[in-house]
Coordinates of C-alpha atoms and ligand atoms in Angstrom, one line a residue:
M209 CA 0.0 0.0 0.0
R210 CA 1.6 3.2 -1.1
R211 CA -1.0 6.0 -1.6
L212 CA -4.3 6.8 0.1
A213 CA -6.9 9.4 -0.5
V214 CA -8.2 10.6 2.9
L215 CA -11.6 12.4 2.8
S216 CA -12.5 14.9 5.6
L217 CA -15.2 17.0 3.9
H218 CA -16.6 19.0 6.8
T219 CA -13.6 19.9 8.8
S220 CA -9.9 20.4 8.0
P221 CA -6.9 18.7 9.7
L222 CA -5.4 22.3 9.8
A223 CA -8.3 23.7 11.7
Q224 CA -8.3 24.5 15.5
P225 CA -9.8 21.7 17.5
G226 CA -12.0 22.4 20.6
T227 CA -14.7 24.6 19.0
G228 CA -17.1 24.7 16.1
D229 CA -16.6 21.6 13.9
G230 CA -13.1 21.1 15.1
G231 CA -12.5 18.3 17.5
G232 CA -11.2 14.8 17.8
M233 CA -11.7 14.1 14.2
N234 CA -9.2 16.8 13.1
V235 CA -6.6 15.5 15.4
Y236 CA -7.3 12.0 14.2
V237 CA -7.0 12.8 10.5
R238 CA -3.9 15.0 11.1
E239 CA -2.0 12.5 13.4
L240 CA -3.0 9.4 11.5
S241 CA -2.0 10.9 8.1
A242 CA 1.4 12.0 9.5
A243 CA 1.9 8.6 11.0
L244 CA 0.9 6.8 7.8
A245 CA 3.2 9.1 5.8
R246 CA 6.1 8.1 8.2
A247 CA 5.3 4.6 7.6
G248 CA 5.6 5.0 3.8
V249 CA 2.0 5.6 2.8
Q250 CA 1.5 8.8 0.9
C251 CA -1.6 10.6 2.3
D252 CA -3.6 13.1 0.2
V253 CA -6.2 14.6 2.5
Y254 CA -9.2 16.2 0.8
T255 CA -11.3 18.8 2.7
R256 CA -13.7 21.5 1.6
A257 CA -12.4 25.0 0.7
S258 CA -14.1 27.0 3.4
S259 CA -12.5 30.3 2.4
D260 CA -10.9 31.9 -0.7
D261 CA -7.6 32.5 1.1
L262 CA -6.8 28.8 1.2
A263 CA -4.0 27.4 -1.1
A264 CA -5.3 24.7 -3.3
T265 CA -2.7 22.2 -1.9
V266 CA -0.7 22.6 1.4
D267 CA 2.3 20.3 2.0
I268 CA 2.4 19.4 5.6
E269 CA 5.3 17.1 5.8
P270 CA 6.9 14.6 3.3
G271 CA 4.1 12.3 2.0
F272 CA 1.3 14.2 3.7
R273 CA -0.6 17.1 2.0
V274 CA -4.0 18.7 2.3
H275 CA -6.0 19.7 -0.8
H276 CA -8.8 22.3 -0.6
V277 CA -11.6 21.3 -2.9
A278 CA -14.2 23.8 -4.1
A279 CA -17.7 22.7 -3.0
G280 CA -20.3 25.2 -2.3
P281 CA -19.4 28.8 -1.3
P282 CA -15.8 29.4 -0.2
A283 CA -17.2 30.3 3.2
P284 CA -18.0 28.5 6.5
L285 CA -21.1 26.5 6.2
E286 CA -23.4 25.0 8.9
K287 CA -22.9 21.3 9.1
E288 CA -26.6 20.9 8.3
A289 CA -26.1 22.6 4.9
L290 CA -23.2 20.4 3.9
I291 CA -25.2 17.6 2.5
D292 CA -26.0 19.7 -0.4
V293 CA -22.4 20.1 -1.4
V294 CA -21.3 16.5 -1.1
D295 CA -21.8 15.7 -4.8
E296 CA -19.7 18.7 -5.8
F297 CA -17.1 17.8 -3.3
A298 CA -16.9 14.1 -4.6
D299 CA -16.5 15.5 -8.3
G300 CA -13.7 17.7 -7.1
V301 CA -11.9 14.9 -5.3
L302 CA -12.3 12.6 -8.3
K303 CA -10.8 15.3 -10.6
S304 CA -7.9 15.8 -8.4
M305 CA -7.3 12.1 -7.9
T306 CA -7.4 11.5 -11.7
A307 CA -5.7 14.8 -12.7
A308 CA -3.0 13.3 -14.9
G309 CA -3.6 9.9 -16.3
R310 CA -6.0 7.5 -14.7
F311 CA -4.5 7.9 -11.1
G312 CA -2.2 10.5 -9.9
T313 CA 0.5 12.5 -11.9
D314 CA 3.6 11.1 -13.5
D315 CA 5.7 11.5 -10.4
D316 CA 3.0 10.3 -8.1
V317 CA 2.2 6.7 -7.2
P318 CA -1.3 5.5 -7.9
F319 CA -4.1 5.7 -5.3
E320 CA -4.8 2.4 -3.8
A321 CA -7.6 3.0 -1.3
I322 CA -10.0 5.6 0.0
H323 CA -10.4 6.4 3.8
A324 CA -13.5 8.4 4.5
N325 CA -14.1 10.2 7.8
Y326 CA -17.7 11.0 9.1
W327 CA -20.9 10.3 7.2
L328 CA -20.7 13.2 4.8
S329 CA -17.2 12.1 3.5
G330 CA -18.6 8.6 3.4
I331 CA -21.1 9.5 0.8
A332 CA -18.5 11.0 -1.3
G333 CA -16.1 8.1 -0.7
H334 CA -18.9 5.6 -1.6
A335 CA -19.3 7.4 -5.0
I336 CA -15.6 7.6 -5.7
K337 CA -15.2 3.9 -4.8
H338 CA -17.5 3.0 -7.6
E339 CA -16.0 5.4 -10.1
L340 CA -12.4 4.2 -9.5
G341 CA -12.8 0.6 -8.3
L342 CA -10.9 1.3 -5.2
P343 CA -11.6 -0.2 -1.7
L344 CA -13.3 2.1 0.8
V345 CA -12.4 2.3 4.5
S346 CA -14.8 4.3 6.7
T347 CA -14.4 5.9 10.2
F348 CA -17.6 7.4 11.4
H349 CA -16.3 9.2 14.5
T350 CA -20.0 9.7 15.6
L351 CA -23.0 7.7 14.6
D352 CA -26.5 9.1 14.4
R353 CA -28.1 6.0 16.0
V354 CA -25.7 6.2 18.9
K355 CA -26.4 9.8 19.4
A356 CA -30.2 9.2 19.2
E357 CA -29.9 6.6 21.9
S358 CA -28.1 8.8 24.4
S359 CA -29.8 12.2 23.5
P360 CA -32.9 11.8 21.4
E361 CA -33.7 15.4 21.9
L362 CA -30.6 16.5 20.1
V363 CA -31.3 14.6 16.9
E364 CA -33.6 16.4 14.4
A365 CA -36.3 14.1 13.1
H366 CA -35.6 15.0 9.6
S367 CA -31.8 14.8 9.6
R368 CA -31.9 11.5 11.8
H369 CA -33.7 9.7 8.9
V370 CA -31.3 11.1 6.2
R371 CA -28.1 10.7 8.2
A372 CA -28.8 7.2 9.7
E373 CA -29.9 5.9 6.2
A374 CA -26.7 7.3 4.7
E375 CA -24.5 5.7 7.4
A376 CA -26.3 2.4 6.8
A377 CA -25.6 2.6 3.0
I378 CA -21.9 3.5 3.6
I379 CA -21.5 0.7 6.1
R380 CA -23.0 -1.8 3.6
C381 CA -20.5 -0.8 0.9
S382 CA -17.4 -0.2 3.0
D383 CA -14.8 -2.8 2.5
T384 CA -13.6 -2.1 6.1
V385 CA -15.4 -0.1 8.8
L386 CA -13.0 1.1 11.5
A387 CA -14.1 1.2 15.1
S388 CA -12.0 3.0 17.8
C389 CA -13.0 0.5 20.5
S390 CA -15.0 -2.6 21.1
V391 CA -18.1 -0.7 22.2
E392 CA -18.2 1.3 18.9
A393 CA -17.7 -2.0 17.0
A394 CA -20.8 -3.5 18.8
Q395 CA -22.8 -0.3 18.0
I396 CA -21.9 -0.5 14.3
S397 CA -23.0 -4.1 14.1
D398 CA -26.1 -3.9 16.5
L399 CA -27.5 -0.6 15.4
Y400 CA -26.7 -0.8 11.7
G401 CA -26.6 -4.6 11.0
A402 CA -22.9 -4.4 9.8
D403 CA -21.1 -7.6 8.9
P404 CA -18.8 -8.1 12.0
T405 CA -16.1 -9.6 9.8
R406 CA -15.8 -6.2 8.1
I407 CA -15.3 -4.2 11.3
R408 CA -11.8 -3.7 12.5
I409 CA -10.8 -2.0 15.7
V410 CA -8.0 0.5 15.5
A411 CA -7.6 2.6 18.5
P412 CA -6.4 6.2 18.0
G413 CA -3.2 7.2 19.7
V414 CA -1.7 10.2 21.4
D415 CA 1.5 12.2 20.7
H416 CA 3.7 11.2 23.6
A417 CA 6.3 13.8 22.7
F418 CA 3.7 16.5 23.6
F419 CA 1.5 14.6 26.2
G420 CA 3.6 13.4 29.1
P421 CA 3.7 13.8 32.8
G422 CA 5.3 17.1 34.2
D423 CA 5.5 19.2 37.3
R424 CA 2.1 20.4 38.5
A425 CA 3.4 23.5 40.2
Q426 CA 5.3 24.6 37.2
A427 CA 2.3 24.0 34.9
R428 CA 0.2 26.1 37.2
R429 CA 2.8 28.9 37.2
A430 CA 2.9 28.8 33.3
L431 CA -0.9 29.3 33.3
G432 CA -0.9 32.0 35.9
L433 CA -2.8 29.9 38.4
A434 CA -2.3 29.7 42.2
A435 CA -0.1 26.7 43.2
E436 CA -2.5 25.7 45.9
G437 CA -6.1 24.5 45.7
P438 CA -7.8 21.7 43.9
L439 CA -8.2 22.0 40.1
L440 CA -10.6 20.1 38.0
L441 CA -10.2 20.3 34.2
F442 CA -12.7 19.9 31.4
V443 CA -11.4 20.0 27.8
G444 CA -13.5 19.9 24.7
R445 CA -16.2 21.3 22.5
I446 CA -19.0 22.9 24.5
Q447 CA -22.3 21.2 23.4
P448 CA -24.9 19.3 25.4
L449 CA -23.5 15.9 24.4
K450 CA -20.2 16.8 26.4
G451 CA -22.0 17.1 29.6
L452 CA -20.2 20.2 31.0
A453 CA -23.2 20.9 33.3
V454 CA -22.3 17.8 35.2
A455 CA -18.8 19.0 35.7
V456 CA -20.0 22.5 36.9
A457 CA -22.4 20.9 39.3
A458 CA -19.8 18.6 40.6
L459 CA -17.6 21.5 41.4
A460 CA -20.4 23.2 43.3
S461 CA -20.8 20.0 45.4
L462 CA -17.0 19.8 45.9
N463 CA -17.0 23.4 47.0
R464 CA -19.0 22.6 50.1
D465 CA -15.9 20.9 51.7
H466 CA -13.2 22.4 49.3
P467 CA -14.2 26.0 48.9
D468 CA -10.9 26.8 47.1
A469 CA -11.6 24.1 44.3
R470 CA -11.8 25.4 40.8
L471 CA -12.8 24.1 37.4
M472 CA -11.0 25.1 34.3
V473 CA -12.9 24.8 31.0
V474 CA -10.9 24.8 27.8
G475 CA -12.9 24.9 24.6
G476 CA -15.6 26.8 22.7
P477 CA -19.2 26.4 21.5
S478 CA -19.8 23.7 18.9
G479 CA -22.8 22.6 16.8
P480 CA -26.3 24.0 16.5
H481 CA -26.8 23.9 20.3
G482 CA -23.3 25.3 21.1
D483 CA -24.1 28.9 21.7
T484 CA -27.2 28.1 23.8
E485 CA -25.1 25.6 25.8
V486 CA -22.5 28.3 26.6
A487 CA -25.3 30.7 27.7
R488 CA -26.8 27.8 29.9
M489 CA -23.3 27.2 31.4
E490 CA -22.9 30.9 32.2
A491 CA -26.4 30.9 33.9
L492 CA -25.6 27.7 35.7
V493 CA -22.4 28.9 37.2
D494 CA -24.2 32.0 38.6
D495 CA -27.2 29.9 39.8
L496 CA -24.9 27.6 41.7
G497 CA -22.7 30.4 43.0
V498 CA -19.5 29.2 41.4
A499 CA -19.0 31.9 38.9
D500 CA -15.6 33.0 40.5
R501 CA -14.6 29.3 40.7
V502 CA -15.0 28.4 37.0
I503 CA -12.4 29.6 34.6
F504 CA -13.4 29.7 30.9
V505 CA -10.4 29.5 28.5
P506 CA -10.8 29.8 24.8
P507 CA -9.7 26.8 22.6
Q508 CA -5.9 26.2 22.9
P509 CA -3.5 24.9 20.3
H510 CA -3.5 21.1 20.6
E511 CA 0.3 20.9 21.6
L512 CA -0.2 23.4 24.4
L513 CA -2.8 21.4 26.2
S514 CA -0.4 19.2 28.1
T515 CA 0.3 22.2 30.4
Y516 CA -3.4 22.3 31.3
Y517 CA -3.6 18.6 31.9
R518 CA -0.5 18.7 34.1
A519 CA -1.9 21.6 36.1
A520 CA -5.0 19.7 37.1
D521 CA -5.6 17.2 39.9
V522 CA -8.4 15.5 38.0
S523 CA -9.7 15.6 34.4
V524 CA -13.5 15.3 34.2
V525 CA -15.0 13.8 31.0
P526 CA -18.9 13.6 31.6
S527 CA -19.9 13.0 27.9
R528 CA -23.2 11.3 27.2
A529 CA -21.6 9.4 24.3
E530 CA -18.1 9.1 23.1
S531 CA -16.8 7.1 20.2
F532 CA -13.3 7.2 21.7
G533 CA -12.5 10.2 23.9
L534 CA -9.0 11.6 23.0
V535 CA -9.2 14.1 25.8
A536 CA -9.3 11.2 28.4
L537 CA -6.3 9.6 26.7
E538 CA -4.3 12.9 26.6
A539 CA -5.0 13.5 30.4
A540 CA -3.9 9.9 31.1
A541 CA -0.7 10.4 29.1
C542 CA 0.0 13.5 31.3
G543 CA -0.5 11.4 34.4
T544 CA -3.8 13.1 35.3
P545 CA -6.5 10.8 36.8
V546 CA -9.7 10.9 34.8
V547 CA -13.3 10.7 36.2
A548 CA -15.5 10.0 33.2
S549 CA -18.9 8.7 32.2
D550 CA -19.1 4.9 31.7
V551 CA -19.9 5.1 27.9
G552 CA -18.3 4.3 24.5
G553 CA -14.5 4.6 24.3
L554 CA -14.2 6.0 27.8
R555 CA -14.9 2.5 29.1
S556 CA -11.8 1.1 27.4
L557 CA -9.6 4.2 28.2
V558 CA -10.3 4.5 32.0
D559 CA -9.5 1.5 34.1
H560 CA -11.9 1.9 37.0
G561 CA -9.8 2.1 40.3
R562 CA -6.5 1.9 38.4
T563 CA -6.3 5.0 36.2
G564 CA -9.4 6.9 37.4
Y565 CA -13.1 6.2 37.8
L566 CA -16.2 5.6 35.6
V567 CA -19.6 7.0 36.6
E568 CA -22.7 5.3 35.3
E569 CA -25.2 8.1 35.6
P570 CA -24.8 11.8 34.8
D571 CA -24.8 12.4 38.6
P572 CA -22.6 15.3 39.8
E573 CA -22.5 14.0 43.3
A574 CA -20.9 10.8 42.1
Y575 CA -18.3 12.6 40.1
A576 CA -17.6 14.9 43.2
G577 CA -17.4 11.8 45.4
W578 CA -14.6 10.3 43.3
V579 CA -12.8 13.6 43.0
R580 CA -12.9 14.1 46.8
Q581 CA -11.5 10.6 47.2
I582 CA -8.5 11.4 44.9
L583 CA -7.9 14.7 46.7
A584 CA -8.1 13.1 50.2
E585 CA -5.5 10.4 49.4
P586 CA -2.3 11.6 47.9
M587 CA -1.0 8.0 47.6
L588 CA -4.1 7.0 45.7
A589 CA -3.7 10.0 43.4
E590 CA -0.1 9.0 42.8
R591 CA -1.0 5.4 42.0
L592 CA -3.8 6.5 39.6
S593 CA -1.4 8.9 37.9
A594 CA 1.3 6.3 37.4
G595 CA -1.3 3.8 36.2
S596 CA -2.7 6.3 33.7
V597 CA 0.8 7.0 32.1
L598 CA 1.5 3.3 31.8
R599 CA -1.9 2.6 30.3
A600 CA -1.7 5.5 27.8
Q601 CA 1.6 4.2 26.5
R602 CA -0.3 1.4 24.6
Y603 CA -1.8 4.0 22.4
T604 CA 0.4 5.5 19.8
W605 CA -0.4 6.9 16.4
A606 CA 2.5 4.8 14.9
R607 CA 0.7 1.6 16.2
A608 CA -2.6 2.7 14.7
A609 CA -0.8 3.4 11.4
R610 CA 0.9 -0.1 11.4
L611 CA -2.5 -1.7 11.8
L612 CA -4.0 0.4 9.0
V613 CA -1.1 -0.4 6.7
E614 CA -2.0 -4.2 7.1
I615 CA -5.7 -3.4 6.7
Y616 CA -5.2 -1.4 3.5
A617 CA -2.8 -4.1 2.1
D618 CA -5.3 -6.9 2.7
L619 CA -8.0 -4.8 0.9
T620 CA -5.9 -4.1 -2.2
L621 CA -5.3 -7.9 -2.6
G622 CA -9.0 -8.9 -2.0
R623 CA -12.3 -8.4 -4.0
L624 CA -14.3 -5.2 -3.4
V625 CA -17.4 -5.4 -1.4
E626 CA -20.4 -4.9 -3.6
C627 CA -23.4 -2.7 -2.9
R628 CA -26.3 -4.5 -1.6
Ligands
UDP894 N1 -8.6 20.1 21.7 C1 -7.6 21.0 21.4 N2 -7.8 22.3 22.0 C2 -8.8 22.7 22.7 C3 -9.8 21.7 23.0 C4 -9.7 20.5 22.5 O1 -6.7 20.7 20.7 O2 -8.9 23.9 23.1 C5 -8.5 18.7 21.1 C6 -8.2 17.7 22.2 O3 -6.9 17.8 22.6 C7 -8.7 16.5 21.7 C8 -9.8 16.9 20.6 O4 -9.7 18.3 20.6 O5 -7.6 15.8 20.9 C9 -11.1 16.5 21.2 O6 -11.3 15.1 21.0 P1 -12.2 14.2 21.7 O7 -12.1 12.7 21.2 O8 -12.0 14.3 23.1 O9 -13.7 14.8 21.5 P2 -14.4 15.0 20.0 O10 -14.1 16.5 19.6 O11 -14.0 14.1 19.0 O12 -15.9 14.8 20.4

């Protein structure tokens, strides 16, 4: 396997994660493409041109470049409007992939597979698969029927039908569907009737060069925070699915016996309910009397986040659903115990009692209870921290890339899955 077309229609690997449409998928596409390029697979990432100022092609590092494809107006578009530009995007990608000769230019090697991220890219990838006769690998990142199970009120009746049907069609025609953990693999087969033999689990990674343990006092100094006092951390896009309200209420509970405890929130609004959620959080911190205890920080460059994780006593991840949960892995790599909801990928990332704690219900008291215990027992905190670092070492992007190289290679040798 030498060359791969990576589709990431709705969000660019060059975008800032932690707000808007930027999150784990941006990090995943960027880190995996870089790791694949280092493993000898040339990665051409295709994303929608969301501005006139973007160069047609950006070279990121040898073997990894990003192409901006015209599809719809060269301006930001709401995610809900992107379905209308998928066909144009697919045409643009096809044109680029076949620009000179059937595949690639004279000095390029031919494309051997397509890897689509999220359902919108999946629709484009499905069409391109049939045009070029190349195997299709899909990673969904989030799935409509999973979201509908955890938060039915967040799924619009109309889009639910369109998106879930599209996901089912992509799954039926994908040569391989990638899941980040066993929970996601089960969801793909149970909720979409996927053939389990075509699902492969490839866990994402974490860049250990950036995310590693460090001195807490130094990290707090770097962030201008007081050296003393418990600090909880929430990192991520602010939207109802991420459960920030639970973290805020847990802080309010903790403040009863730890009046100096604070919560730092790093991220910005995301999705159609993002702005409302930010307003709701601002009202909530007032209502609960913790406005001066919660520090809102705008989205930070990915590689700077390690300082935030190191500064915290506990990282709180109260998501209602999570296909993987990179934030929990990054915290663990930095030696910060995680208290997280017992859902999705968080179940495989957090080893209850060894690296942190899993909470079954979105119950702030339960979160506060585990945080209290960690704060009360420095030996326990140290043990959880050491366990977290050890566990996080299993996850590297190089390992994910190695598994993928094998998967792509098998696909290029086998027969393509046909549409049913
Ligand atoms: N992130 C970041 N800067 C921020 C907030 C978040 O780089 O200010 C990154 C974070 O490090 C993580 C990703 O955004 O890699 C979020 O991924 P996760 O899987 O936790 O959630 P998702 O966004 O996929 O729902």
